Coordinates of C-alpha atoms in Angstrom, one line a residue:
Chain A
M28 CA 0.4 -0.2 0.3
T29 CA 1.0 3.6 -1.4
S30 CA 2.1 5.9 1.8
S31 CA 0.5 9.6 1.5
V32 CA 2.3 11.1 3.6
V33 CA 6.0 9.0 5.7
T34 CA 7.6 11.6 8.2
S35 CA 11.3 10.4 9.7
G36 CA 12.5 12.2 13.1
L37 CA 11.1 15.2 12.4
T38 CA 11.2 17.3 15.2
K39 CA 10.3 20.8 15.9
R40 CA 11.8 22.9 18.9
F41 CA 10.3 26.0 19.7
G42 CA 13.4 27.4 21.8
Q43 CA 13.6 26.1 25.0
R44 CA 10.3 23.3 23.8
L45 CA 10.7 20.7 22.8
A46 CA 6.8 20.4 20.4
V47 CA 7.4 17.6 18.2
D48 CA 10.9 15.1 19.2
A49 CA 11.6 13.0 16.2
V50 CA 9.0 11.8 14.9
D51 CA 8.5 8.4 12.3
I52 CA 5.3 8.7 10.8
D53 CA 3.6 6.3 8.5
L54 CA 0.3 7.3 6.7
P55 CA -1.5 4.4 4.2
A56 CA -2.7 6.2 1.2
G57 CA -7.0 6.2 0.9
V58 CA -7.7 6.0 3.5
V59 CA -8.8 7.8 7.3
S60 CA -5.7 8.1 9.8
G61 CA -6.3 9.8 13.3
F62 CA -4.3 11.4 15.0
V63 CA -4.7 11.8 18.9
G64 CA -3.1 12.7 21.8
P65 CA -4.3 15.8 24.1
N66 CA -4.0 19.4 23.9
G67 CA 0.0 20.4 23.8
A68 CA 0.8 16.7 22.1
G69 CA 2.1 18.2 19.8
K70 CA -0.3 16.9 16.4
T71 CA -0.8 20.3 15.4
T72 CA 3.0 21.4 15.2
T73 CA 3.3 18.1 13.0
I74 CA 0.0 19.1 11.5
Q75 CA 2.2 22.4 10.7
L76 CA 5.5 21.1 9.1
L77 CA 3.8 18.8 7.3
L78 CA 2.2 21.9 5.7
G79 CA 4.4 23.5 5.0
L80 CA 4.2 26.1 7.6
C81 CA 6.5 26.3 9.9
R82 CA 9.8 24.5 9.3
P83 CA 11.1 21.0 10.9
T84 CA 14.4 21.4 13.7
S85 CA 15.8 18.3 11.7
G86 CA 14.0 16.0 10.1
T87 CA 12.8 14.5 7.3
A88 CA 9.0 14.6 5.6
E89 CA 7.1 13.7 2.1
V90 CA 3.5 14.1 1.4
L91 CA 2.2 12.6 -1.8
G92 CA 6.0 11.9 -2.4
R93 CA 7.5 14.9 -2.5
P94 CA 9.0 16.2 0.4
I95 CA 7.7 19.4 3.2
S96 CA 10.7 22.0 1.6
D97 CA 8.9 22.2 -1.7
P98 CA 5.7 22.5 -0.3
A99 CA 4.0 23.8 -3.6
S100 CA 4.9 20.8 -5.1
Y101 CA 2.1 19.1 -3.0
L102 CA -0.5 21.2 -1.8
G103 CA -2.4 22.1 -5.1
R104 CA -3.2 18.3 -4.7
V105 CA -3.8 19.1 -0.2
G106 CA -7.1 20.8 1.6
A107 CA -6.1 21.9 5.0
L108 CA -7.9 22.6 7.9
I109 CA -5.8 23.9 10.7
E110 CA -6.8 24.6 14.6
A111 CA -9.2 27.5 14.7
P112 CA -10.6 27.6 10.7
S113 CA -9.8 31.8 10.1
F114 CA -11.8 33.7 8.0
Y115 CA -12.0 37.3 7.5
P116 CA -15.2 38.2 8.6
T117 CA -16.3 41.5 6.6
L118 CA -16.6 39.0 3.8
S119 CA -19.4 36.6 3.5
G120 CA -18.5 32.5 3.0
R121 CA -18.5 32.4 -0.9
R122 CA -16.6 35.7 -0.8
N123 CA -14.2 33.8 1.5
L124 CA -13.8 31.3 -0.9
E125 CA -13.2 33.0 -3.5
V126 CA -9.7 34.3 -2.1
L127 CA -8.3 31.2 -2.3
T128 CA -9.6 29.5 -5.5
R129 CA -7.5 33.0 -7.2
L130 CA -4.1 32.6 -4.9
G131 CA -4.4 28.8 -5.7
R132 CA -5.4 28.9 -9.3
I133 CA -8.5 27.2 -8.4
D134 CA -12.2 27.1 -9.9
S135 CA -14.8 29.0 -8.9
G136 CA -17.3 26.4 -9.8
R137 CA -15.7 24.7 -7.1
I138 CA -17.5 26.6 -5.1
S139 CA -20.7 25.7 -5.2
E140 CA -19.7 22.0 -5.1
V141 CA -18.1 22.3 -1.6
L142 CA -20.8 24.9 0.5
A143 CA -23.4 22.1 -0.2
M144 CA -20.6 19.7 0.2
V145 CA -21.0 21.1 4.4
E146 CA -24.7 22.2 3.7
L147 CA -24.4 25.8 3.7
S148 CA -25.5 27.1 0.0
D149 CA -28.2 28.9 1.6
R150 CA -25.9 30.4 4.6
G151 CA -23.0 31.1 1.4
N152 CA -23.6 34.7 1.0
D153 CA -23.5 35.8 4.4
F154 CA -20.8 37.9 6.3
V155 CA -18.9 35.3 8.3
R156 CA -19.0 37.2 11.6
A157 CA -22.5 36.7 11.4
Y158 CA -21.8 32.7 11.4
S159 CA -21.3 30.4 14.2
L160 CA -18.4 28.8 14.9
G161 CA -19.7 25.4 14.5
M162 CA -20.6 27.1 10.7
K163 CA -17.0 28.4 10.2
Q164 CA -15.8 24.7 11.3
R165 CA -18.0 23.6 8.4
L166 CA -16.4 26.9 6.1
G167 CA -13.0 25.6 7.3
V168 CA -13.5 22.1 6.1
A169 CA -15.6 23.4 2.4
A170 CA -11.7 25.8 2.1
A171 CA -10.1 22.0 2.1
L172 CA -12.2 20.6 -0.3
L173 CA -11.8 23.6 -2.2
P174 CA -8.4 21.3 -5.0
D175 CA -10.7 18.7 -4.7
P176 CA -8.0 17.1 -3.4
E177 CA -5.5 13.8 -3.0
L178 CA -5.1 14.1 0.8
C179 CA -7.1 16.6 3.0
I180 CA -5.7 17.4 6.7
L181 CA -8.1 18.4 8.6
D182 CA -7.1 19.2 12.6
E183 CA -9.8 19.0 15.1
P184 CA -12.5 19.3 12.7
T185 CA -15.8 18.5 15.3
N186 CA -14.2 22.0 17.8
G187 CA -17.5 24.0 17.8
L188 CA -20.0 21.2 16.4
D189 CA -23.5 20.3 18.2
P190 CA -24.1 16.3 18.1
A191 CA -25.6 16.5 14.4
G192 CA -22.8 18.7 13.3
I193 CA -20.8 15.9 14.4
R194 CA -22.5 13.5 12.6
E195 CA -21.9 15.2 9.6
M196 CA -18.5 15.7 9.3
R197 CA -18.5 12.6 9.9
S198 CA -20.7 11.5 7.4
V199 CA -18.6 13.9 4.9
I200 CA -15.0 12.5 6.4
R201 CA -16.5 8.8 5.3
G202 CA -17.6 10.7 1.7
L203 CA -14.1 11.5 1.4
S204 CA -12.6 7.7 2.0
D205 CA -14.9 6.6 0.0
R206 CA -14.0 8.8 -3.2
G207 CA -10.4 7.2 -2.0
I208 CA -9.3 10.8 -0.4
S209 CA -6.6 9.9 2.0
V210 CA -7.6 11.6 5.4
F211 CA -5.9 12.6 8.3
V212 CA -8.2 13.8 10.8
S213 CA -6.4 15.5 14.5
S214 CA -8.5 15.3 17.2
H215 CA -8.2 15.4 21.5
L216 CA -12.3 13.4 21.3
L217 CA -11.2 9.3 21.4
A218 CA -14.4 8.6 20.8
E219 CA -14.5 10.7 18.2
I220 CA -11.8 8.8 16.1
E221 CA -11.9 5.3 17.5
A222 CA -15.7 6.2 15.7
I223 CA -14.5 7.3 12.2
C224 CA -11.1 6.5 11.4
D225 CA -9.0 2.4 10.2
H226 CA -5.5 3.0 10.8
L227 CA -3.7 6.0 13.7
V228 CA -1.2 7.3 14.7
M229 CA -1.1 8.5 19.3
I230 CA 1.1 11.1 20.1
D231 CA 1.8 12.5 23.9
N232 CA 4.0 14.2 24.3
G233 CA 5.1 15.3 21.4
R234 CA 6.3 11.3 20.2
I235 CA 4.5 8.3 18.6
V236 CA 3.1 6.2 21.0
F237 CA 1.4 4.2 18.9
Q238 CA 0.6 4.2 15.4
G239 CA -1.5 0.9 13.2
G240 CA -4.7 -0.4 12.6
V241 CA -7.7 1.2 15.6
D242 CA -8.6 -2.4 16.0
K243 CA -5.1 -4.1 16.0
L244 CA -4.8 -1.5 18.5
I245 CA -7.9 -2.0 20.8
D246 CA -7.3 -6.5 19.6
A247 CA -4.1 -6.1 21.7
Q248 CA -5.6 -4.3 25.1
Q249 CA -7.0 -6.6 28.2
S250 CA -10.5 -7.3 27.5
D251 CA -12.4 -7.2 30.5
I252 CA -15.2 -10.5 31.5
I253 CA -18.0 -9.2 33.8
A254 CA -20.2 -12.4 35.1
S255 CA -23.5 -12.0 37.5
P256 CA -23.8 -15.1 39.4
E257 CA -28.0 -15.6 39.7
H258 CA -27.3 -15.5 43.4
P259 CA -25.6 -12.9 45.0
A260 CA -23.8 -14.3 47.4
D261 CA -22.4 -16.8 44.6
V262 CA -20.8 -13.9 43.8
Q263 CA -16.9 -14.1 46.6
A264 CA -16.8 -17.0 45.3
L265 CA -16.9 -16.2 41.8
A266 CA -14.6 -14.0 42.3
E267 CA -11.9 -16.3 44.3
L268 CA -12.5 -19.6 41.4
C269 CA -11.4 -16.5 39.0
I270 CA -8.1 -15.6 40.9
A271 CA -7.9 -19.2 41.4
A272 CA -7.6 -20.0 37.7
G273 CA -4.9 -16.9 37.7
K274 CA -7.0 -14.1 35.8
P275 CA -7.4 -10.9 38.2
A276 CA -10.9 -10.3 39.6
R277 CA -13.0 -8.1 41.5
A278 CA -16.7 -8.4 42.8
E279 CA -18.4 -5.3 42.4
Q280 CA -22.0 -4.1 42.3
G281 CA -23.0 -8.6 42.7
E282 CA -21.1 -8.6 39.8
V283 CA -17.5 -10.2 39.0
H284 CA -14.9 -8.3 35.9
V285 CA -12.2 -10.4 35.1
Q286 CA -9.2 -9.0 33.3
A287 CA -8.6 -12.6 30.3
P288 CA -9.2 -12.8 27.2
E289 CA -12.3 -12.8 25.5
D290 CA -11.7 -16.1 24.9
W291 CA -11.7 -17.4 28.7
A292 CA -15.4 -16.8 28.7
P293 CA -16.6 -19.8 27.8
E294 CA -13.8 -21.8 30.6
L295 CA -15.0 -19.2 33.0
N296 CA -18.4 -20.8 32.2
R297 CA -17.7 -24.3 32.7
Q298 CA -15.7 -23.6 36.4
A299 CA -18.3 -21.5 37.5
M300 CA -21.0 -24.2 36.6
A301 CA -18.6 -27.3 37.7
A302 CA -18.5 -25.3 41.1
G303 CA -22.6 -25.5 41.4
I304 CA -22.7 -21.3 40.2
T305 CA -25.1 -21.3 37.9
L306 CA -24.2 -17.3 35.7
R307 CA -27.5 -15.1 34.3
G308 CA -25.0 -13.1 32.6
L309 CA -22.1 -13.3 30.5
T310 CA -20.6 -10.3 28.5
V311 CA -17.1 -9.0 27.2
R312 CA -16.2 -5.5 27.2
R313 CA -13.4 -4.7 25.2
A314 CA -11.5 -2.1 25.7
S315 CA -12.4 1.4 24.5
L316 CA -10.0 4.1 22.5
E317 CA -9.1 6.1 25.0
E318 CA -8.7 3.4 28.1
A319 CA -6.0 1.3 25.4
F320 CA -4.3 5.5 24.4
F321 CA -4.2 6.0 28.3
A322 CA -2.7 1.7 28.8
I323 CA -0.7 3.4 26.2
T324 CA 0.8 6.5 27.8
E325 CA 0.8 5.4 31.6
G326 CA 2.8 2.5 30.2
Q327 CA 5.1 4.7 28.7
S328 CA 5.3 6.7 32.4
D329 CA 6.5 4.4 33.4
E330 CA 8.8 3.2 31.0
N331 CA 10.5 6.6 31.4
G332 CA 10.3 6.1 34.8
E333 CA 12.2 3.8 35.8
A334 CA 14.7 4.9 32.8
G335 CA 15.2 7.7 34.4
Chain B
M21 CA 2.1 36.5 -7.8
F22 CA -1.4 37.2 -10.2
G23 CA -3.3 34.8 -8.3
A24 CA -2.3 37.0 -4.9
Y25 CA -2.7 40.1 -7.1
S26 CA -6.2 39.0 -7.8
S27 CA -7.5 37.5 -4.2
E28 CA -6.3 40.5 -2.5
W29 CA -8.8 42.6 -4.7
I30 CA -11.8 40.7 -3.1
K31 CA -10.5 42.3 0.1
L32 CA -10.0 45.7 -1.1
R33 CA -13.3 46.7 -2.3
R34 CA -15.4 45.8 1.3
R35 CA -16.8 48.6 2.3
A36 CA -14.3 49.5 5.5
M37 CA -11.5 49.9 2.7
L38 CA -13.7 51.7 0.5
L39 CA -14.5 53.9 3.1
W40 CA -11.1 54.2 4.7
G41 CA -8.0 53.9 2.5
L42 CA -10.2 56.3 -0.5
G43 CA -12.6 58.3 2.0
G44 CA -9.5 58.9 4.5
G45 CA -7.2 61.0 1.4
L46 CA -10.6 62.0 0.1
F47 CA -11.7 63.2 2.9
F48 CA -7.7 65.3 3.3
A49 CA -7.3 66.5 0.1
V50 CA -11.2 67.8 -0.5
L51 CA -10.3 70.0 3.3
A52 CA -6.8 71.0 1.7
T53 CA -8.0 72.6 -1.7
I54 CA -11.4 74.7 0.0
F55 CA -9.1 75.8 2.7
T56 CA -6.7 76.4 0.7
V57 CA -8.3 78.3 -1.7
E58 CA -10.9 79.7 0.5
R59 CA -8.0 81.1 2.4
A60 CA -5.9 82.6 0.1
V61 CA -4.6 85.9 0.2
K62 CA -4.8 88.8 -2.7
N63 CA -2.4 91.3 -1.1
P64 CA 0.0 90.0 1.2
S65 CA 1.4 93.1 2.3
L66 CA -2.4 93.6 4.3
F67 CA -1.0 89.9 6.0
P68 CA 2.1 90.0 7.7
L69 CA 1.6 86.7 9.7
R70 CA 0.0 85.0 6.8
R71 CA 0.5 81.4 8.5
G72 CA 0.5 78.7 6.4
R73 CA -2.3 81.0 3.8
V74 CA -0.9 81.0 -0.1
T75 CA -1.3 83.9 -2.1
F76 CA -3.4 84.5 -5.6
A77 CA 0.2 84.8 -7.3
E78 CA 1.1 81.5 -5.4
L79 CA -1.9 79.8 -6.8
E80 CA -2.2 81.4 -10.3
L81 CA 0.7 79.4 -10.7
P82 CA 0.7 76.5 -13.5
T83 CA 0.9 74.1 -9.9
G84 CA -1.4 76.4 -8.1
L85 CA -4.2 73.7 -8.7
V86 CA -2.9 70.6 -6.9
H87 CA -1.3 72.9 -3.9
G88 CA -3.6 71.7 -1.7
V89 CA -3.2 68.1 -2.5
V90 CA 0.7 68.2 -2.2
D91 CA 0.2 70.2 1.3
V92 CA -1.7 67.2 2.2
S93 CA -0.3 64.5 1.1
T94 CA 1.6 63.5 4.3
L95 CA -1.7 62.8 5.8
I96 CA -2.4 60.9 2.0
G97 CA 0.9 58.7 3.0
I98 CA -0.4 57.8 6.4
V99 CA -3.7 56.7 5.3
A100 CA -1.6 54.2 2.9
L101 CA 1.1 53.5 5.8
C102 CA -2.5 52.4 8.1
L103 CA -3.3 50.5 5.2
F104 CA -0.8 48.3 3.8
A105 CA 0.1 48.0 8.0
G106 CA -3.1 46.9 9.0
A107 CA -3.8 44.9 6.1
F108 CA -1.1 43.0 6.7
A109 CA -0.8 41.9 10.0
T110 CA -4.1 41.6 10.1
E111 CA -3.2 38.6 8.2
Y112 CA -1.2 37.4 11.1
S113 CA -3.6 38.5 13.7
Q114 CA -6.4 36.4 12.4
G115 CA -4.7 33.8 11.5
T116 CA -5.6 33.9 8.1
L117 CA -2.0 33.4 6.7
R118 CA -2.7 30.1 7.2
N119 CA -4.6 30.0 4.4
L120 CA -2.8 31.8 2.5
L121 CA -0.1 30.2 1.7
V122 CA -1.8 26.3 2.5
R123 CA -3.1 27.9 -1.1
E124 CA -0.2 29.6 -2.0
P125 CA 3.4 28.5 -0.6
R126 CA 5.3 30.5 -2.9
R127 CA 5.8 32.8 0.0
A128 CA 7.5 36.2 -1.8
Q129 CA 4.8 35.8 -4.6
L130 CA 2.0 36.3 -1.8
L131 CA 4.4 39.0 -0.5
T132 CA 4.7 40.7 -3.8
G133 CA 1.5 39.8 -5.3
K134 CA -0.5 41.3 -2.3
F135 CA 1.8 44.4 -2.0
L136 CA 1.0 45.1 -5.7
A137 CA -2.9 45.1 -5.1
L138 CA -2.0 47.6 -2.6
A139 CA 0.2 49.8 -4.4
T140 CA -2.9 49.4 -7.4
F141 CA -5.4 50.9 -4.4
I142 CA -2.9 53.5 -3.3
G143 CA -2.8 54.8 -7.3
V144 CA -6.3 54.9 -7.5
A145 CA -6.8 55.8 -4.8
V146 CA -4.4 58.9 -5.4
V147 CA -5.6 59.7 -8.7
L148 CA -9.4 60.0 -7.5
E149 CA -8.1 62.5 -4.5
I150 CA -6.6 64.4 -7.4
V151 CA -9.0 64.3 -9.8
V152 CA -11.6 65.8 -7.1
S153 CA -9.7 67.9 -5.5
C154 CA -9.2 70.1 -9.0
G155 CA -12.4 69.9 -9.2
V156 CA -12.8 71.7 -6.0
A157 CA -10.7 74.0 -7.3
L158 CA -11.3 74.5 -10.6
L159 CA -15.0 75.1 -8.8
L160 CA -13.7 77.9 -5.6
A161 CA -10.9 79.4 -7.7
P162 CA -13.2 81.9 -9.7
G163 CA -15.3 82.8 -7.4
R164 CA -12.7 84.3 -5.4
G165 CA -11.4 85.8 -7.9
I166 CA -8.0 83.4 -8.8
T167 CA -7.3 83.8 -12.5
T168 CA -7.1 80.3 -13.1
S169 CA -5.4 79.6 -16.7
A170 CA -2.3 78.7 -15.7
W171 CA -3.5 75.6 -14.9
T172 CA -5.4 74.3 -17.7
S173 CA -1.9 75.5 -19.5
A174 CA 0.7 72.5 -21.2
T175 CA 2.9 73.5 -17.9
G176 CA -0.2 73.3 -16.0
I177 CA -0.7 69.3 -16.6
N178 CA 2.7 68.5 -16.8
D179 CA 3.1 69.9 -13.3
L180 CA -0.1 67.8 -12.2
L181 CA 0.4 65.0 -13.9
Q182 CA 4.4 64.9 -11.8
A183 CA 3.0 65.9 -8.7
T184 CA 0.2 63.1 -9.2
L185 CA 2.8 60.3 -9.9
H186 CA 5.6 62.0 -6.8
V187 CA 2.3 61.8 -4.7
F188 CA 1.8 58.1 -5.6
L189 CA 5.5 57.4 -5.1
A190 CA 5.7 58.3 -1.5
S191 CA 2.5 57.1 -0.6
V192 CA 3.6 54.1 -2.5
G193 CA 6.9 54.2 -0.1
Y194 CA 4.5 55.1 3.0
G195 CA 2.8 52.3 2.3
L196 CA 5.6 50.2 2.2
L197 CA 6.8 51.2 5.3
G198 CA 3.4 50.1 6.7
A199 CA 4.1 46.6 4.8
A200 CA 7.2 46.0 7.6
A201 CA 6.3 47.4 10.3
G202 CA 2.7 45.3 10.1
V203 CA 5.1 41.9 8.7
L204 CA 7.2 42.6 11.8
L205 CA 4.9 43.2 14.6
R206 CA 1.7 41.2 13.3
S207 CA -0.2 42.9 15.2
P208 CA -2.3 46.3 13.4
G209 CA -3.0 48.8 16.6
V210 CA 1.1 48.2 16.9
A211 CA 1.9 48.0 13.6
I212 CA 0.5 51.2 12.8
G213 CA 0.3 52.7 15.8
A214 CA 4.4 52.5 15.9
S215 CA 4.5 53.4 12.4
V216 CA 2.4 56.6 12.7
A217 CA 4.6 57.5 15.8
Y218 CA 8.1 57.2 14.0
V219 CA 7.2 59.0 11.0
I220 CA 5.0 61.4 12.9
P221 CA 6.5 62.8 15.6
V222 CA 9.0 60.5 16.5
E223 CA 11.2 61.9 12.9
A224 CA 10.3 65.0 14.0
I225 CA 11.7 65.0 16.8
I226 CA 15.1 63.8 16.0
V227 CA 14.9 66.7 12.6
G228 CA 13.7 69.2 16.3
A229 CA 16.3 68.4 18.5
I230 CA 18.7 66.3 17.8
W231 CA 19.5 66.0 14.1
S232 CA 19.7 68.9 11.9
N233 CA 20.6 67.5 9.1
G234 CA 18.5 64.6 9.5
D235 CA 15.4 65.9 7.1
R236 CA 18.6 65.0 4.8
W237 CA 18.1 61.5 5.8
L238 CA 15.4 60.7 7.5
P239 CA 12.9 58.0 5.3
G240 CA 10.1 60.1 6.4
Q241 CA 11.1 63.4 6.1
L242 CA 11.9 62.3 2.1
L243 CA 9.1 60.6 1.4
S244 CA 7.6 64.1 2.4
A245 CA 9.7 66.7 0.1
L246 CA 9.3 63.6 -2.3
A247 CA 5.7 64.4 -2.4
H248 CA 7.2 68.0 -2.7
G249 CA 8.1 67.1 -5.5
G250 CA 12.1 68.2 -3.7
T251 CA 12.4 70.7 -0.6
G252 CA 14.6 73.5 -0.5
D253 CA 16.6 71.4 1.9
S254 CA 16.4 68.1 0.0
S255 CA 16.0 68.2 -3.3
Y256 CA 13.9 65.7 -5.7
H257 CA 17.0 63.7 -7.3
H258 CA 18.4 62.9 -3.4
S259 CA 15.0 62.3 -1.8
L260 CA 14.0 59.7 -4.5
I261 CA 18.0 57.5 -4.9
T262 CA 18.2 57.4 -1.1
L263 CA 14.4 57.0 -0.5
A264 CA 15.0 54.2 -3.6
V265 CA 17.8 52.7 -1.6
Y266 CA 16.4 52.4 2.3
M267 CA 13.1 50.9 0.1
V268 CA 15.1 48.0 -1.7
L269 CA 16.5 47.5 1.5
I270 CA 13.2 47.5 4.1
A271 CA 11.6 45.1 1.1
V272 CA 14.4 42.7 1.0
G273 CA 14.4 43.3 4.6
T274 CA 10.4 43.0 5.0
L275 CA 10.7 39.0 2.0
A276 CA 13.4 37.4 4.4
V277 CA 11.4 38.1 7.4
F278 CA 8.1 37.0 5.3
R279 CA 9.9 33.9 3.9
R280 CA 11.8 32.4 7.2
R281 CA 9.1 32.9 9.9
D282 CA 7.3 30.2 11.0
A283 CA 3.3 31.2 10.7
S284 CA 2.4 29.0 13.2

């Protein structure tokens, strides 16, 4: 599979602060890749490096096969929404997009198309100062779509959107992917990324802590098996049975939470039956992306702590 | 570069730009013309303390038609300076520069195209100011008994065109100072405040209290001399050549900063 973005040792230092620390990223083309991490982790700086807005302190990167030292060679095929969308408040949404089409020599016919894609056609002639934050965000996505890009880089596109707007944004991003456009979308909302991404890059304190398929990440995390005995009096005995089998378990509100792989659930059922405990419920709860993220970052902190 | 030039014109056609960019200069030009013509004195011996009033004899010269506009050319230049400083600094403060750089990553082309669009706008403004001011002067002069035949002579038309060129060049020079302040300081308020403060009071204090010969070398003084077609202290050619050197240095420095600085 070809790559849309490849970085090698990409580093950006602002004075004493290391914002991006030797980042190696390889994004597959044609899929939605998520870029997650807490605020201040280095997501926006990495995106700005990829867009040629700031220069790396060291390291190299290629976007669509072209080096970031020559942004003019690839930005015509890239659409971008960078952090909070910024527009001229006393120009209409349509006029704001016209500023960009003229600058980038893009067919002005695209303006109506992209306004329709983000459902702003009926407000396109209003001044941007009259737009809500959500509308500005959608206009930002429209601006990113203007060049009919091969790669779309969206920095926190769901910021300020209401639940309906978030759902629409997911649909827009999925639509881009369906058309074969590579999407690199950053967010600090992990559940949001989990819902729309195939591939994932996790960053914390400027360093990449994971990259790969979303399923691969979640599958690697320990799942919880939740067993509910028919009689509450059996909860403690069931927990002890699991511990005796080498699986950490705790009794909690009439249920036993067991840290074990998903495929141990039938074995638990058999052992409970053999011990005379009837289960009225047995469910497997897979780790969420958020839990996976914290498991990884806490693991890294521990390693760093031990190393230090 | 044409893309940057063309896209800048969308912003220049905003109502606020037309009001302050065109209206501001027009206001000063018309006001100065009315004052010049209406306060002109026929017999200077009756007004030993003329306090800046021109005489009928001065106004009846071929250069008399644009006397008022040239007198306020510094103010017209200050309007240009504010316009340029605001146009460049606002792109940073509003965050719109990032959008522009994604669509036009060739920074030299972006900066040059934007500057040329603003210079064209100032050119249109200067021509409009001079045309309206000439109309006002031609309308008021006969009523005061001022003879205007020299204004429409071949020499008068030539002086008019030269004055237009001088005021335009000086305004673009003020604009370049504003553009440099906008790029360096990145805040419209700070850029406009600092550059206006430098051009008006700071240079006046330097010339008045520290360096009496400074009016031959300081950029603001030279721009004023250029707009007037040269003064007793600083000839037109001296002003033009010295300013050309300054402007090239300022343009190269501004471009270097704009190209190298992160737009984050």
